[in-house]
Short mmCIF file of N, CA and C in Angstrom, two decimals:
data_model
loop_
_atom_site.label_atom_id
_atom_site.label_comp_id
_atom_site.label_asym_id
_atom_site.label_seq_id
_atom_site.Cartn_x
_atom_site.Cartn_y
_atom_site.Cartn_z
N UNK A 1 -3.59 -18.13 52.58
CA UNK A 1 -2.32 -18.61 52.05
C UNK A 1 -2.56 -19.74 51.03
N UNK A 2 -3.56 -20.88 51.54
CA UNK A 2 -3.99 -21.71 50.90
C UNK A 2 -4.39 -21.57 49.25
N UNK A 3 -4.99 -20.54 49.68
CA UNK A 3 -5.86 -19.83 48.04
C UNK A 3 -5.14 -18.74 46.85
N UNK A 4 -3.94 -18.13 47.93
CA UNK A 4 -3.52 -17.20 46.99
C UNK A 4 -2.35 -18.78 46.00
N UNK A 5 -2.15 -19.63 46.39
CA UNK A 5 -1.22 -20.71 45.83
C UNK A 5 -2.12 -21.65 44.86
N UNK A 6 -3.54 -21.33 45.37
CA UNK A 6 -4.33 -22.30 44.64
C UNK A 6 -4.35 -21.12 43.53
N UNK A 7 -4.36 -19.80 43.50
CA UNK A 7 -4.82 -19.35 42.68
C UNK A 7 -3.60 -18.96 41.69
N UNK A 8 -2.21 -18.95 42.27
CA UNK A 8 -0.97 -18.97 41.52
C UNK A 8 -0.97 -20.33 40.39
N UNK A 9 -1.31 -20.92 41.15
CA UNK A 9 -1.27 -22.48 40.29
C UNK A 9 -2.46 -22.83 39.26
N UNK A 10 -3.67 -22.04 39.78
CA UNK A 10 -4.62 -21.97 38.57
C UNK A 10 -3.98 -21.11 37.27
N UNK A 11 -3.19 -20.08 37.71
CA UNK A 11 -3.01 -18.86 36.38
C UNK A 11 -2.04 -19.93 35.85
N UNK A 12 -0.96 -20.68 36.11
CA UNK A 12 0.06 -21.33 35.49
C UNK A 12 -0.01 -22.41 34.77
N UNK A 13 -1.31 -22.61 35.17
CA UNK A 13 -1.80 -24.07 34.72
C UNK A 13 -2.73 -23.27 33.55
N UNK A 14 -3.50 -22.29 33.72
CA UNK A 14 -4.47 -21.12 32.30
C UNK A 14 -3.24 -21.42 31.03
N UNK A 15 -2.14 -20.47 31.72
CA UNK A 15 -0.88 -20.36 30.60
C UNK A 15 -0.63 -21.63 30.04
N UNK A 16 -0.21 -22.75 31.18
CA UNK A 16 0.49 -23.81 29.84
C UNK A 16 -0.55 -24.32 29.29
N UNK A 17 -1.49 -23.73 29.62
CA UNK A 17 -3.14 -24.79 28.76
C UNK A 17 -3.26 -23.96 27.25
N UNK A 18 -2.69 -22.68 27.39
CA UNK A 18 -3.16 -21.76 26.44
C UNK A 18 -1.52 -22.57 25.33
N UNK A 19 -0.60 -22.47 26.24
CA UNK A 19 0.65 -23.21 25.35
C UNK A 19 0.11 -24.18 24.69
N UNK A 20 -0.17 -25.63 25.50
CA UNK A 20 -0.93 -26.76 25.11
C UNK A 20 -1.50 -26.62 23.86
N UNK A 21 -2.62 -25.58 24.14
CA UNK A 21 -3.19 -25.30 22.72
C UNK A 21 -2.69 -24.79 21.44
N UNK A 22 -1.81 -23.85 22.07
CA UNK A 22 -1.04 -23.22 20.88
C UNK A 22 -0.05 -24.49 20.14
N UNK A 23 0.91 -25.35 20.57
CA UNK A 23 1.36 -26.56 20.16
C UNK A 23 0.25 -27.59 19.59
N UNK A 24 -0.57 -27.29 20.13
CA UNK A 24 -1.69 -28.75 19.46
C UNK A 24 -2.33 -28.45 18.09
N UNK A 25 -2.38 -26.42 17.87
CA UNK A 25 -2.67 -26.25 16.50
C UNK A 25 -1.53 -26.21 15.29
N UNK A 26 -0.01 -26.18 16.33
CA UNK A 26 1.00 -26.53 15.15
C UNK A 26 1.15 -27.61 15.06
N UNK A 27 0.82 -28.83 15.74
CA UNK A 27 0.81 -29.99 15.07
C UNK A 27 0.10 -30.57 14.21
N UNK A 28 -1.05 -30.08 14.43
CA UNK A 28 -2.53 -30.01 13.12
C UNK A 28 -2.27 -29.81 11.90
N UNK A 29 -1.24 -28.46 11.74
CA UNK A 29 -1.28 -27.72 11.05
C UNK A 29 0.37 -27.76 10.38
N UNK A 30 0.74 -28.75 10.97
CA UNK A 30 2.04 -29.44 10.42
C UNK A 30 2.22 -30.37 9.13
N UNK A 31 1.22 -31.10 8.53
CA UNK A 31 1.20 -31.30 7.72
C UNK A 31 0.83 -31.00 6.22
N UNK A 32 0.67 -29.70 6.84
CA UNK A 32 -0.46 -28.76 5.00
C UNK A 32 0.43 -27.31 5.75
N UNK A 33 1.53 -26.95 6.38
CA UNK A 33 2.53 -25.69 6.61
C UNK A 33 2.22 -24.81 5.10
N UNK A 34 2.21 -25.23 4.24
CA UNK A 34 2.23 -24.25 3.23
C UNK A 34 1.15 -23.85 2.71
N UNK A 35 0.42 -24.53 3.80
CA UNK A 35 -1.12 -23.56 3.46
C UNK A 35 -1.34 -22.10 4.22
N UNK A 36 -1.44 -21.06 3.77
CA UNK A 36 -0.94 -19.77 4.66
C UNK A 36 -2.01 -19.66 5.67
N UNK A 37 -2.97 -20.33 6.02
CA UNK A 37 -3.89 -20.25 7.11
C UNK A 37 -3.22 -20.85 8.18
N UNK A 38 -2.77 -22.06 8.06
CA UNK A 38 -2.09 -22.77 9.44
C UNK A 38 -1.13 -21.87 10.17
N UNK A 39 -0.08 -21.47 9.44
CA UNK A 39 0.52 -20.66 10.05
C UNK A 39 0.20 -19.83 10.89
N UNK A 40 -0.61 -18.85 10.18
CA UNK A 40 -1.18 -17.61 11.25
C UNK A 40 -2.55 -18.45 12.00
N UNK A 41 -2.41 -19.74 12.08
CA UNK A 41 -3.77 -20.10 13.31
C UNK A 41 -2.44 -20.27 14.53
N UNK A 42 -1.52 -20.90 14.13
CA UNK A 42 -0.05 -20.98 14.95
C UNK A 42 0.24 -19.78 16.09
N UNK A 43 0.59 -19.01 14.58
CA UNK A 43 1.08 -17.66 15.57
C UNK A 43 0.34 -17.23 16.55
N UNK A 44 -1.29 -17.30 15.62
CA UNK A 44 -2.34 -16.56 16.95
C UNK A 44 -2.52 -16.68 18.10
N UNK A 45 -2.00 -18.12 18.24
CA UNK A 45 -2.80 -19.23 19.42
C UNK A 45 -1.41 -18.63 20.62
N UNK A 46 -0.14 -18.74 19.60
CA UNK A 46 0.98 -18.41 20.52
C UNK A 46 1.02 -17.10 21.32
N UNK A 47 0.89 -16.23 20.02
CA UNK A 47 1.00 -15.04 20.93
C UNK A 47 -0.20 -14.78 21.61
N UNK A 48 -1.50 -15.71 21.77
CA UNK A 48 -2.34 -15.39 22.64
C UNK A 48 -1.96 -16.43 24.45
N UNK A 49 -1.19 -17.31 23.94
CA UNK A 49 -0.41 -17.71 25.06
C UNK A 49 0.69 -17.40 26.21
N UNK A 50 1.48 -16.41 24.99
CA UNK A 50 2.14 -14.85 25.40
C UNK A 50 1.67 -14.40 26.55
N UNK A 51 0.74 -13.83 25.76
CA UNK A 51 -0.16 -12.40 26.77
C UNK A 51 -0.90 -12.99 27.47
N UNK A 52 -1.61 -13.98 27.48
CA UNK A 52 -2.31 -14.81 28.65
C UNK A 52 -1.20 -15.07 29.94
N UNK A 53 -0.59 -15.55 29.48
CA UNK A 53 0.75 -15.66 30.46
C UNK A 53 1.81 -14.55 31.20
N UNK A 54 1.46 -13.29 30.15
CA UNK A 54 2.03 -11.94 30.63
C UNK A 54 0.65 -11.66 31.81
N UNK A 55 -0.17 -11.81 31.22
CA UNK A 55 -1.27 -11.32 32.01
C UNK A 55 -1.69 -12.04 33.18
N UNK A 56 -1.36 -13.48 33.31
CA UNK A 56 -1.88 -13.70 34.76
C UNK A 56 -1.00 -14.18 35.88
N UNK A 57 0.98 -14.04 35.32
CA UNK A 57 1.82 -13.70 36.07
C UNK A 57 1.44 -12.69 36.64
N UNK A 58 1.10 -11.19 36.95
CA UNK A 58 1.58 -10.38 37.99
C UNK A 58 0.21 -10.46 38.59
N UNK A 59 -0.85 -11.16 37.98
CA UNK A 59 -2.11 -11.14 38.55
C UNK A 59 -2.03 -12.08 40.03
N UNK A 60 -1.00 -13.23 39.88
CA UNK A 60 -0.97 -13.94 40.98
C UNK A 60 0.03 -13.41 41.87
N UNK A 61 0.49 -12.68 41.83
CA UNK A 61 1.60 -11.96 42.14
C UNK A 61 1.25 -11.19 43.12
N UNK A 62 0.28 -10.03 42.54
CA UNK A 62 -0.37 -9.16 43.09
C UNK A 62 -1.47 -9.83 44.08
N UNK A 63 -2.01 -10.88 43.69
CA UNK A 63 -3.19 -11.47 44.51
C UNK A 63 -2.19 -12.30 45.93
N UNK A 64 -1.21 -12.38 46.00
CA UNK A 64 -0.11 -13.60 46.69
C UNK A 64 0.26 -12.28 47.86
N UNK A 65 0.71 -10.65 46.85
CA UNK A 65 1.30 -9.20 47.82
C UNK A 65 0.28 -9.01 48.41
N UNK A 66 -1.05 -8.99 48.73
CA UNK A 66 -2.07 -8.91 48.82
C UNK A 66 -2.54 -9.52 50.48
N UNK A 67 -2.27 -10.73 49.38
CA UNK A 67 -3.02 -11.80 50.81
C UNK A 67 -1.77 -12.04 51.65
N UNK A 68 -0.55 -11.31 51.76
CA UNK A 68 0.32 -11.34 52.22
C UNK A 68 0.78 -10.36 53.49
N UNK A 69 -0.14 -9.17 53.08
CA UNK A 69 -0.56 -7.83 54.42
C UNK A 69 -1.14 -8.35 55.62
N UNK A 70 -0.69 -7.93 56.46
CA UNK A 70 -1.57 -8.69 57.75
C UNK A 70 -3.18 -7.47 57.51
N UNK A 71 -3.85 -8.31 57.92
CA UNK A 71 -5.65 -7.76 57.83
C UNK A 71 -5.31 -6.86 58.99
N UNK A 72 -5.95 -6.16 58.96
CA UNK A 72 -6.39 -5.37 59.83
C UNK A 72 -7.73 -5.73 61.19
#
């Protein structure tokens, strides 16, 4: 029980780290916006924060339904 929460809270804490990052390259990249590289370093970081976050929601999910069966 202990671990499937430690491990819910690791994926949530992956995601807002991947957010974190994604915000820390639009602030970088906030002062030269009309340089067309910043932008798409922006987007990338985001939508890789997206799918990091699509991806290790049902992972804890599934690991939580899991450790949630009584053992046999």
């Amino acid at each position: 029980m202990f671990f499937t929460l430690f491990e819910s809270g690791l994926s949530s804490s992956l995601s807002s780290l991947f957010f974190l990052l994604s915000s820390f390259f639009f602030l970088h990249s906030f002062p030269s916006l009309l340089v067309p590289p910043s932008p798409l370093i922006f987007f990338s970081s985001l939508f890789l924060s997206y799918y990091s976050s699509l991806f290790f929601s049902p992972l804890s999910f599934f690991s939580f339904l899991f450790s949630s069966l009584p053992s046999p």
